[in-house]
CSV table of C-alpha atoms in Angstrom, one decimal:
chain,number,residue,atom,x,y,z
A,1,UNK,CA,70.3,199.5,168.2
A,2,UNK,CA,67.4,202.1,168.0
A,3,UNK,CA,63.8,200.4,167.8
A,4,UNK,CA,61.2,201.1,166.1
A,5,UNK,CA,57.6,199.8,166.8
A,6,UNK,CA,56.3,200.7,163.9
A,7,UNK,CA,58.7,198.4,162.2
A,8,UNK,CA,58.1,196.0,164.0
A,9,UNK,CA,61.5,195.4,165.9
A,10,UNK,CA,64.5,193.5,164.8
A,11,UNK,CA,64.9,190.2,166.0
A,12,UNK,CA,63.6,188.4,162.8
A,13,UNK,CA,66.7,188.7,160.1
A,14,UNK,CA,67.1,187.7,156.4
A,15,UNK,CA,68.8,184.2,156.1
A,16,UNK,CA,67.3,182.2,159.0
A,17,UNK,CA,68.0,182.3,162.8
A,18,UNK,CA,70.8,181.7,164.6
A,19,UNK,CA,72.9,178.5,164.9
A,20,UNK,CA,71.3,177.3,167.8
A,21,UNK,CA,67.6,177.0,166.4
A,22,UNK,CA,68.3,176.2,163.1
A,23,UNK,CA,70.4,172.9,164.1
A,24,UNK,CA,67.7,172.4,166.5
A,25,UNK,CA,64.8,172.9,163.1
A,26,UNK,CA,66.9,170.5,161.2
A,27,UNK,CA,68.6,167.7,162.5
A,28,UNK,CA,69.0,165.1,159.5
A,29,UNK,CA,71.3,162.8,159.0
A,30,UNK,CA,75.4,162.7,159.9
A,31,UNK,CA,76.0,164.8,156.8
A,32,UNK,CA,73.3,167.5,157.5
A,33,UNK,CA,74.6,167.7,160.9
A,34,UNK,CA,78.4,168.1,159.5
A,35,UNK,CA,77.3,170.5,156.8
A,36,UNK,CA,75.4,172.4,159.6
A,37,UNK,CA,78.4,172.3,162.0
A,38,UNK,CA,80.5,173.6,159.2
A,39,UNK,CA,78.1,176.2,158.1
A,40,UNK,CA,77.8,178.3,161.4
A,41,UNK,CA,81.2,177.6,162.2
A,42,UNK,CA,82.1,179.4,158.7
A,43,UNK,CA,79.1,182.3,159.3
A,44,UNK,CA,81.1,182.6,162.6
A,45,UNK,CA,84.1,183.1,161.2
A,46,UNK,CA,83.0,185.5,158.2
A,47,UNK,CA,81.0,187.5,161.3
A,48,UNK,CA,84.4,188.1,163.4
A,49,UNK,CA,86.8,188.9,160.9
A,50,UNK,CA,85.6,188.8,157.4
A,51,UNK,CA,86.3,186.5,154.2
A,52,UNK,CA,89.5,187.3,154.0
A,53,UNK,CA,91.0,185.5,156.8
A,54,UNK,CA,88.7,182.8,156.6
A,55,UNK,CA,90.8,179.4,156.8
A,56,UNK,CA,89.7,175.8,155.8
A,57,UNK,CA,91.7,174.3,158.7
A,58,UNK,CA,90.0,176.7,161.3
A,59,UNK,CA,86.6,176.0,159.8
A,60,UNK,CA,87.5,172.5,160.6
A,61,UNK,CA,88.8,172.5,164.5
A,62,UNK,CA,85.7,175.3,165.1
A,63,UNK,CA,82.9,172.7,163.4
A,64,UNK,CA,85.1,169.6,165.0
A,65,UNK,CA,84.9,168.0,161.6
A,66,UNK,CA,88.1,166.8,160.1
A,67,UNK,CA,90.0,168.9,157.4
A,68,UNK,CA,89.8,166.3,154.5
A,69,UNK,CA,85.5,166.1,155.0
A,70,UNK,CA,85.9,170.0,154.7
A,71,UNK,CA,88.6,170.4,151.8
A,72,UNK,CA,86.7,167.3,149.9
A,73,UNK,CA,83.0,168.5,150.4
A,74,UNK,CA,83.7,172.7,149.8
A,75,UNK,CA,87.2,172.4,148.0
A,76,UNK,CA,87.6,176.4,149.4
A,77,UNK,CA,87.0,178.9,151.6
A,78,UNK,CA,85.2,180.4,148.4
A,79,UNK,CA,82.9,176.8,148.2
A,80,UNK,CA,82.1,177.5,151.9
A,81,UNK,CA,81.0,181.4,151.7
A,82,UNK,CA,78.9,180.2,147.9
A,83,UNK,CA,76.9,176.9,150.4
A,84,UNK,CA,76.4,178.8,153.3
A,85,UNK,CA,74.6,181.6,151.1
A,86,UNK,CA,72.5,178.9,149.3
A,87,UNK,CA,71.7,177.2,153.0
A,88,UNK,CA,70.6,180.9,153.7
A,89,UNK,CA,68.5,181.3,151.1
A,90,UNK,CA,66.5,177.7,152.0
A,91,UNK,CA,66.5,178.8,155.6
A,92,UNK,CA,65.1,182.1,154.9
A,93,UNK,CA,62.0,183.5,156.4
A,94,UNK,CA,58.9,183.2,154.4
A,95,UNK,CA,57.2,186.5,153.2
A,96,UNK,CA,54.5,188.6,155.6
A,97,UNK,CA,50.8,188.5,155.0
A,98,UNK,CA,49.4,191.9,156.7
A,99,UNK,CA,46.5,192.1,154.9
A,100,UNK,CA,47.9,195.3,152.8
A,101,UNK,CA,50.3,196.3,150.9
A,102,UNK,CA,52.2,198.8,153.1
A,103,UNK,CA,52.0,196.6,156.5
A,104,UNK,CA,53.8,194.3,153.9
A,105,UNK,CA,56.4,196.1,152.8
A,106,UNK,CA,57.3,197.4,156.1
A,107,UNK,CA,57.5,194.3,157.5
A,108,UNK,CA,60.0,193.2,154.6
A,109,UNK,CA,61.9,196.9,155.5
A,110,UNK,CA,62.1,195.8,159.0
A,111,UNK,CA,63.4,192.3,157.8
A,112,UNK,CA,66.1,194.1,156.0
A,113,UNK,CA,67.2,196.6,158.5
A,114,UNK,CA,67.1,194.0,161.3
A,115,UNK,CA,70.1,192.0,159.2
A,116,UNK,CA,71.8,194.9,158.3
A,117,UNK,CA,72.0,196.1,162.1
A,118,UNK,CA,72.3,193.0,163.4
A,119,UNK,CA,75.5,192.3,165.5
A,120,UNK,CA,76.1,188.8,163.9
A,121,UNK,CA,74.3,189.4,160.5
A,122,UNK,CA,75.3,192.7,159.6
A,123,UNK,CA,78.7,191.6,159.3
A,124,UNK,CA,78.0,188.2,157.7
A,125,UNK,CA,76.8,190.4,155.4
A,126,UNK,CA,79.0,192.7,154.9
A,127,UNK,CA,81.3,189.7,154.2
A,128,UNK,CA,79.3,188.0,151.7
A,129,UNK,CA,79.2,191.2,150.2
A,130,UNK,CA,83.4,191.5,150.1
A,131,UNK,CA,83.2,188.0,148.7
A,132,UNK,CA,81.5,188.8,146.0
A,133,UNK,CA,83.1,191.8,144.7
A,134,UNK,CA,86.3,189.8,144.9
A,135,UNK,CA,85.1,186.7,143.5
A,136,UNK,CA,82.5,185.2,140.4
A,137,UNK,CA,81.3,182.5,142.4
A,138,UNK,CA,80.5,183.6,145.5
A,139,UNK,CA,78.8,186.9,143.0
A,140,UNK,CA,76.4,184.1,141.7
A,141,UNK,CA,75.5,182.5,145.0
A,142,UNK,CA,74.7,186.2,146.3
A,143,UNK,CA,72.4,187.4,143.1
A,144,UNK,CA,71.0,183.5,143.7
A,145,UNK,CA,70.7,184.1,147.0
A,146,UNK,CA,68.3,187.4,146.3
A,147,UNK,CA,66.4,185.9,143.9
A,148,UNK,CA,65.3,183.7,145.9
A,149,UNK,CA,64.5,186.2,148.8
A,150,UNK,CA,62.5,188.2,146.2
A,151,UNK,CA,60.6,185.2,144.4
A,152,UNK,CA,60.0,184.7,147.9
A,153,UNK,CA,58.3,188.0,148.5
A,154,UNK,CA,56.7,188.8,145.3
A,155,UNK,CA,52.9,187.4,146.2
A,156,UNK,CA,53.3,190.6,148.5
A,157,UNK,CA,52.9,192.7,145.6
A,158,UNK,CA,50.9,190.2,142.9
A,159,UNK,CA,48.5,190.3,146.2
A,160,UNK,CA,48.1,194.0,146.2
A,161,UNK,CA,47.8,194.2,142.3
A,162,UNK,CA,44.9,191.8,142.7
A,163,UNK,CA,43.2,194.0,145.6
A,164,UNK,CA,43.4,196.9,143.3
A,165,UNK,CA,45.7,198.7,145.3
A,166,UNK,CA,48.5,198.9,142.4
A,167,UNK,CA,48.2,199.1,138.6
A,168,UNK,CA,48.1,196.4,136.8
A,169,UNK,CA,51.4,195.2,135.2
A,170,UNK,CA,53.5,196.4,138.6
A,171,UNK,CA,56.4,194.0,138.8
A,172,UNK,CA,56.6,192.8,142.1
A,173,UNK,CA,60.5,192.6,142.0
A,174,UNK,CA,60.6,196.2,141.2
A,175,UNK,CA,58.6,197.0,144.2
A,176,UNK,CA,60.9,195.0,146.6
A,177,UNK,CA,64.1,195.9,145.3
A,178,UNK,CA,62.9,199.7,145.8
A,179,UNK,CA,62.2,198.7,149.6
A,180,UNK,CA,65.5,197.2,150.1
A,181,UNK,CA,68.2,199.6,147.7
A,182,UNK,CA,68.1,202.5,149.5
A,183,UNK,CA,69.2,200.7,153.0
A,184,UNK,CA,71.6,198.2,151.2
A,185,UNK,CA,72.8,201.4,149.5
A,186,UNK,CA,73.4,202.7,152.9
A,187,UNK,CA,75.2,199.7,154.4
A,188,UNK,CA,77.4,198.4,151.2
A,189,UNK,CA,78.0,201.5,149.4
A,190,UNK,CA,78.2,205.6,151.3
A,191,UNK,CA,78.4,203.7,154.9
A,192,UNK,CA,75.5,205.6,156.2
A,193,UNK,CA,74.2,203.4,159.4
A,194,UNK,CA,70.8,202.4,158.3
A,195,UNK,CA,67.9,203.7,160.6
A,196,UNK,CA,64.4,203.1,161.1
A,197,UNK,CA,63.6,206.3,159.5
A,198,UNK,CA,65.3,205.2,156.6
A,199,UNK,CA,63.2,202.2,156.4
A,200,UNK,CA,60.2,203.9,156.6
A,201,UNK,CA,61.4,206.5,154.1
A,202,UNK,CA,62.1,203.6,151.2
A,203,UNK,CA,58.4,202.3,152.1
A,204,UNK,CA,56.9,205.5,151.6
A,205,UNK,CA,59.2,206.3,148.7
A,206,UNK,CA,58.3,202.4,147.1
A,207,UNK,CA,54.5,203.0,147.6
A,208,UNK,CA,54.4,206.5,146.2
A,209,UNK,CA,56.1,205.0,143.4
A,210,UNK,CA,54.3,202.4,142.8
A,211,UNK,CA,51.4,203.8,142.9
A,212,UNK,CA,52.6,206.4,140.1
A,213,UNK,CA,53.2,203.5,138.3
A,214,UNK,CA,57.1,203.5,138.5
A,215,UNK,CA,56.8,199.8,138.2
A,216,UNK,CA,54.7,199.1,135.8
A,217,UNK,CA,55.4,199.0,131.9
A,218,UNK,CA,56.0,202.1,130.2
A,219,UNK,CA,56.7,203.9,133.7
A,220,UNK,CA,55.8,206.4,135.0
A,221,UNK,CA,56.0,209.5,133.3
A,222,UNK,CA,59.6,210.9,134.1
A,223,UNK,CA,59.7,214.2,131.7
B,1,UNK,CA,77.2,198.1,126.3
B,2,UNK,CA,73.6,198.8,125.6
B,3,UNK,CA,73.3,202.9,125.2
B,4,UNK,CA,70.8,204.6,125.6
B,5,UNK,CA,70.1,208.2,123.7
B,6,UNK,CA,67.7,209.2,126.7
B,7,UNK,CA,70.0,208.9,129.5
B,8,UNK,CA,72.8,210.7,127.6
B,9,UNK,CA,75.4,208.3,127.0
B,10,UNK,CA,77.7,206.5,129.0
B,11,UNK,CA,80.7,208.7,128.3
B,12,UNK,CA,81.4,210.6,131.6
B,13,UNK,CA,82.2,209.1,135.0
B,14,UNK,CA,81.8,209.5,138.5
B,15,UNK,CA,85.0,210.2,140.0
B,16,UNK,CA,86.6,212.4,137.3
B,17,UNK,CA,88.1,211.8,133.8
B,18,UNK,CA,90.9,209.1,133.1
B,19,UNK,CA,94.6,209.6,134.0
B,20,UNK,CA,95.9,210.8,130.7
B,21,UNK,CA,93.4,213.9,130.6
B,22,UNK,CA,93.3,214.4,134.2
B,23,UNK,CA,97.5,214.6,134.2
B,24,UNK,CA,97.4,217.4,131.6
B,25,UNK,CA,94.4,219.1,133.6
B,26,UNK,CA,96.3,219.6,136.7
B,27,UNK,CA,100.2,219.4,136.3
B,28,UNK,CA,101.4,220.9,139.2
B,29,UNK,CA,104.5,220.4,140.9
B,30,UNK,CA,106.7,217.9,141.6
B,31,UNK,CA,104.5,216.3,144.1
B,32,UNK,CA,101.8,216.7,142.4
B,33,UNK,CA,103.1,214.6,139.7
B,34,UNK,CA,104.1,212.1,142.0
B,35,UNK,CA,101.1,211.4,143.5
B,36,UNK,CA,99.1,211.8,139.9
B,37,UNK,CA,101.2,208.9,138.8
B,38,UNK,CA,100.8,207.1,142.3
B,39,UNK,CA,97.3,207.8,142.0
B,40,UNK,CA,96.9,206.6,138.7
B,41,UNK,CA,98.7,203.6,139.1
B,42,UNK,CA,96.9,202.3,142.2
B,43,UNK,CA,93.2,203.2,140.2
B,44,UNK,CA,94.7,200.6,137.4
B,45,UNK,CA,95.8,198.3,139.5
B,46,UNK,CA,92.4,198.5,141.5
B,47,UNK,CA,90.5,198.0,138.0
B,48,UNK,CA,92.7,195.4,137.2
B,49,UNK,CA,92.8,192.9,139.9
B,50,UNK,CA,90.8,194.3,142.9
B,51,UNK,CA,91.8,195.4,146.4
B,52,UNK,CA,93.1,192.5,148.0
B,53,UNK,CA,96.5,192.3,145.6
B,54,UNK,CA,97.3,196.0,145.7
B,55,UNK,CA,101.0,196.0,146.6
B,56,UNK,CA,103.1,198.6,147.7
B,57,UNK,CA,106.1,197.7,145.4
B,58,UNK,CA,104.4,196.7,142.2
B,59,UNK,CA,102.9,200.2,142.1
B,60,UNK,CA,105.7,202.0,142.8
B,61,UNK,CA,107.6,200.7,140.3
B,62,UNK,CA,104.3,200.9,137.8
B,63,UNK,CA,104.6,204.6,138.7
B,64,UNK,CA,107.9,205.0,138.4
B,65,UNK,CA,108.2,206.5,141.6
B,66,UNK,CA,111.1,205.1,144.5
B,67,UNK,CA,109.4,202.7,146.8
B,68,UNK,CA,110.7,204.3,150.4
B,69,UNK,CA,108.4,207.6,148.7
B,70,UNK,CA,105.2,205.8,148.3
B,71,UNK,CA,105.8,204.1,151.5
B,72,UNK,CA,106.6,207.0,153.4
B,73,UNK,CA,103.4,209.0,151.6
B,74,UNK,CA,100.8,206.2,152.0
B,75,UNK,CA,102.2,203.8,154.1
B,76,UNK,CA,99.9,200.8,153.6
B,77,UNK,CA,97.5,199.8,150.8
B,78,UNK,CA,94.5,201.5,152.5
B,79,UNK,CA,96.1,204.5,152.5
B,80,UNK,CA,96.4,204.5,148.8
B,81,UNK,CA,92.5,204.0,148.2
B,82,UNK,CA,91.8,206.3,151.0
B,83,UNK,CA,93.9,209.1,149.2
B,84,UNK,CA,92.5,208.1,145.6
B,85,UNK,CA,89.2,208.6,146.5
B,86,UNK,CA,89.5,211.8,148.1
B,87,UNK,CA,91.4,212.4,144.4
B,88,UNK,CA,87.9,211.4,142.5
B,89,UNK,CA,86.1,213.4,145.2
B,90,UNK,CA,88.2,216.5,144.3
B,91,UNK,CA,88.0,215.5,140.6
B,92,UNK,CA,83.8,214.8,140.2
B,93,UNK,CA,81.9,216.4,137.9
B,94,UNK,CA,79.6,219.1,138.5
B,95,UNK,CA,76.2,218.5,139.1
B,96,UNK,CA,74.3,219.0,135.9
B,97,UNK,CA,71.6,222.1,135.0
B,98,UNK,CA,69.1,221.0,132.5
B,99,UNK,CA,66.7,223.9,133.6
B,100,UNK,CA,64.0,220.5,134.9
B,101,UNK,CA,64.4,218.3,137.6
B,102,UNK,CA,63.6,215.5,135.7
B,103,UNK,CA,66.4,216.3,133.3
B,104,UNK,CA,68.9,216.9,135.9
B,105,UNK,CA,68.3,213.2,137.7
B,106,UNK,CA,68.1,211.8,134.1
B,107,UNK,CA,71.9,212.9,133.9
B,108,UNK,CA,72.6,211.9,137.4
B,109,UNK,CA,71.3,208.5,136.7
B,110,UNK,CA,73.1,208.6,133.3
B,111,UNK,CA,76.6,209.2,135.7
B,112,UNK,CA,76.0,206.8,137.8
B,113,UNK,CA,75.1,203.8,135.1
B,114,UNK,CA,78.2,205.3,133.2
B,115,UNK,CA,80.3,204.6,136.0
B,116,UNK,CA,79.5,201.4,137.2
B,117,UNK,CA,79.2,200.3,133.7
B,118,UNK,CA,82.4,201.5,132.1
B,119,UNK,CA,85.1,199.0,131.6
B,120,UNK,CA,87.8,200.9,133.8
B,121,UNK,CA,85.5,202.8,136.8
B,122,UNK,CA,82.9,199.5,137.2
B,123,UNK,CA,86.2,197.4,138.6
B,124,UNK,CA,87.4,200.1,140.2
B,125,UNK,CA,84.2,200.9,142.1
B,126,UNK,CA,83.7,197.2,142.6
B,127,UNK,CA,87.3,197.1,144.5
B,128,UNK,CA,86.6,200.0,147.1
B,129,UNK,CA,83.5,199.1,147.4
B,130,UNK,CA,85.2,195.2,148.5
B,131,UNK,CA,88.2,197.4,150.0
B,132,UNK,CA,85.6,199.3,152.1
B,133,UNK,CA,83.8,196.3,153.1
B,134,UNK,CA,86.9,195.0,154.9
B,135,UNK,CA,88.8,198.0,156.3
B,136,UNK,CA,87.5,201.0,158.5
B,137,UNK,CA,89.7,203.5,156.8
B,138,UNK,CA,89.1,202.4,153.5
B,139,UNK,CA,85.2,202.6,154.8
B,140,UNK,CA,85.4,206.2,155.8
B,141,UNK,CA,87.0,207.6,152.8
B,142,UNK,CA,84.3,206.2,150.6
B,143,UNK,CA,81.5,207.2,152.9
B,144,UNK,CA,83.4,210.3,152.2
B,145,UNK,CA,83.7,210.4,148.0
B,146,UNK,CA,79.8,209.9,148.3
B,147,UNK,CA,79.0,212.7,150.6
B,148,UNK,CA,81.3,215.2,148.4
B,149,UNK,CA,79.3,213.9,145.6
B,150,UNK,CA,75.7,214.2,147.5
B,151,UNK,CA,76.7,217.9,148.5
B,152,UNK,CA,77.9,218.9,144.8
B,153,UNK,CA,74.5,217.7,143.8
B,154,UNK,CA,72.3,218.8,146.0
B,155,UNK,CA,71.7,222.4,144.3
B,156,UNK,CA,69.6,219.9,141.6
B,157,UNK,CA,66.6,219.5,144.8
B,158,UNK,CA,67.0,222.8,146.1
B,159,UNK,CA,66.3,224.8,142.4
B,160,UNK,CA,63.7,221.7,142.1
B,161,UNK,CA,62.1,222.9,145.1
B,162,UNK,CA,62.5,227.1,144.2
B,163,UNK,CA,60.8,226.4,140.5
B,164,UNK,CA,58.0,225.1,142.9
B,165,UNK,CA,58.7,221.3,141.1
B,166,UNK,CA,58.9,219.5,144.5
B,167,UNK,CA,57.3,219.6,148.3
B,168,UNK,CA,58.7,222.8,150.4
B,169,UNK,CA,61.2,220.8,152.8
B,170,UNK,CA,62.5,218.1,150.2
B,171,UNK,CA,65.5,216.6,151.3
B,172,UNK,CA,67.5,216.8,148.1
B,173,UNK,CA,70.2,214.1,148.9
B,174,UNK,CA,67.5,211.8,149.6
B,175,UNK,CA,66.3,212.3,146.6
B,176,UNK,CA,69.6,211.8,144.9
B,177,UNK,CA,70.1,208.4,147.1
B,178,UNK,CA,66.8,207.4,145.3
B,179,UNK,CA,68.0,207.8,142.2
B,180,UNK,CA,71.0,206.0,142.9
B,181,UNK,CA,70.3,203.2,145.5
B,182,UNK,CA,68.8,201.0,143.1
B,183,UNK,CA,72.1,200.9,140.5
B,184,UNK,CA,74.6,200.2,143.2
B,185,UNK,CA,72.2,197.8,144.7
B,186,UNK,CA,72.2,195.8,141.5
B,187,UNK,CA,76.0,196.4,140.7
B,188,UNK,CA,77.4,195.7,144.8
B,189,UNK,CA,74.5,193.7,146.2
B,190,UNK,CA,72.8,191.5,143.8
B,191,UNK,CA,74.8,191.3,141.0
B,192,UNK,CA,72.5,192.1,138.2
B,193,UNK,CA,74.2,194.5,135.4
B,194,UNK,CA,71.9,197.7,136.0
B,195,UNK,CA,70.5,198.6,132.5
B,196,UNK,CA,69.7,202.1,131.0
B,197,UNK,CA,66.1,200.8,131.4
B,198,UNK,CA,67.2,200.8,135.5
B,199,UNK,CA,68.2,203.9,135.4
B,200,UNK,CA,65.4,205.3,133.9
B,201,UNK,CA,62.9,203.3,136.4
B,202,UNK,CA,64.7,204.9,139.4
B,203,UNK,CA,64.4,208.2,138.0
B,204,UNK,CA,60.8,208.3,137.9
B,205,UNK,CA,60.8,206.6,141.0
B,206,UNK,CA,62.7,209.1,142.3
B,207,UNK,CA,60.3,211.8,140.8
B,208,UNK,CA,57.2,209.8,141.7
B,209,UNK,CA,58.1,209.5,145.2
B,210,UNK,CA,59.1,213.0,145.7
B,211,UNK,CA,56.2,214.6,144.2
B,212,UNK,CA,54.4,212.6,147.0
B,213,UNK,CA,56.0,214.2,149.7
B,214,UNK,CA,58.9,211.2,150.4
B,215,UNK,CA,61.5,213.1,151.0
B,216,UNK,CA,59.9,215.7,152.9
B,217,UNK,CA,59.4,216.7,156.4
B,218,UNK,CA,57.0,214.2,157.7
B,219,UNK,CA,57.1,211.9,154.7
B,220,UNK,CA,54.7,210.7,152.5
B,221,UNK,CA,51.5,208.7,153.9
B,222,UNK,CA,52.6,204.8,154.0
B,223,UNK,CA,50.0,203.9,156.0
């Protein structure tokens, strides 16, 4: 994967880190250790070969919990995919604090393109994403899933609105989603390999935008 | 659906016009009709319950077409979305000529809402995009219906660029994957219903960020 100091790298990803260090960040009870057992085990699974072959039974044997815990507590592989995206959502990272508004934003494109090229996250991604254009439920825990990743990240822009370096009224949400769309867009949609020049491309674009007041109420002027 | 008067309606589709009107717009010959009806059957069955049931059989017989045909044609599933979305590449609209760039994106925008909004085409594009998501072929072939669609559009920067509207050295399908990252991200990512008011927002996005040099050479300042 091509690296780009200016983004930062891409070791941090969307979602939390890997298995090892999130058992390791929460170790709970016997039923957070299960539901983390079963979690990576089914992150694992969606990584390798998708949600389509994804099997209660295998889930099981891989977590080395017993089939009845699993079929009682997630019911389906579809109850698996919809917890694992809410455990992602908790685990995930919580917003930068450069100091401006365009060291913010490209740390949150960085964020973004690290998962999407990740060797274990892109996929789980890309699964998640199959999920929920096959299925309602796992649609909601996605959308609930980015809402909280952009509740997350919107002091990034009420920040710059209060430094004066956006209008007022900018909605922050805006602003992130016009960071992140054009490298989803890439990934999930025309299959276009996202790149670090892409990344800093949606910043620029986001910021130029913003700053026209794109994102603020009424627009900006588009005719 | 919510309409609205500015972004032109919702009438017309990515991907060309529905079965009945495309039939009587290219009859062909014989094998021509066959795959029309193949075609057409796999893009209802696609719309009606997604990738992952498409079945060799049930569309032959929807087609009316003998099974060893389609079999021998397409051989798999994949094969039939690979070859229906080359069909809705050959079958897209042209890009639109307002005489303004704004104008011109305004109708792009207006496609793409119109597509991923109407009853038929928002399943449909939901299914390849889940069919894509899962199989390499399936992948390719859609990566391909959207550079088709880039290149027929791309005339919409260039003239932008000759009327002196944009920067010298735009990248006019990076302009058009501004204006339409931020619907599919909504309709394949997140899962909110992109709005005429979405569409607008991404078109003066769009315009905003180009003006500023986004797309260009170089790139805006994002520093």
């Amino acid at each position: 994967m091509e690296q780009d100091s200016r983004l930062g790298g891409g070791s941090s990803v969307e979602g939390g880190s890997p298995p090892a260090a999130s058992g390791a960040r929460r170790p709970g009870g016997r039923t957070a250790k299960v539901r983390r057992a079963v979690l990576d085990a089914t992150q694992e699974a969606l990584a390798a070969s998708g949600f389509h072959t994804l099997n209660m039974d295998r889930i099981a044997a891989s977590a080395g919990v017993g089939k009845t815990t699993v079929y009682r507590r997630w019911g389906s592989p579809v109850g698996l995919v919809a917890d694992l995206l809410d455990d992602m959502a908790e685990q995930s990272l919580p917003a930068a604090d450069t100091g401006g508004l365009a060291g913010d934003l490209r740390a949150n494109a960085a964020l973004v393109l690290g998962t999407l090229t990740d060797p274990r996250m892109g996929p789980v991604f890309r699964a998640v994403i199959a999920a929920a254009a096959c299925d309602e439920e796992c649609a909601r825990a996605l959308a609930g899933f980015y809402r909280t990743r952009l509740a997350e990240w919107a002091p990034v822009g009420e920040r710059a609105v209060a430094r004066g370096e956006l209008p007022a009224g900018t909605d922050p949400l805006e602003l992130l989603r016009a960071v992140s769309a054009p490298l989803y867009y890439r990934f999930a949609v025309t299959h276009e390999q996202p790149t670090p020049a892409d990344a800093e491309r949606a910043v620029a674009a986001a910021l130029a935008a913003a700053a026209a007041g794109a994102f603020a109420p009424g627009g900006a002027d588009a005719s």
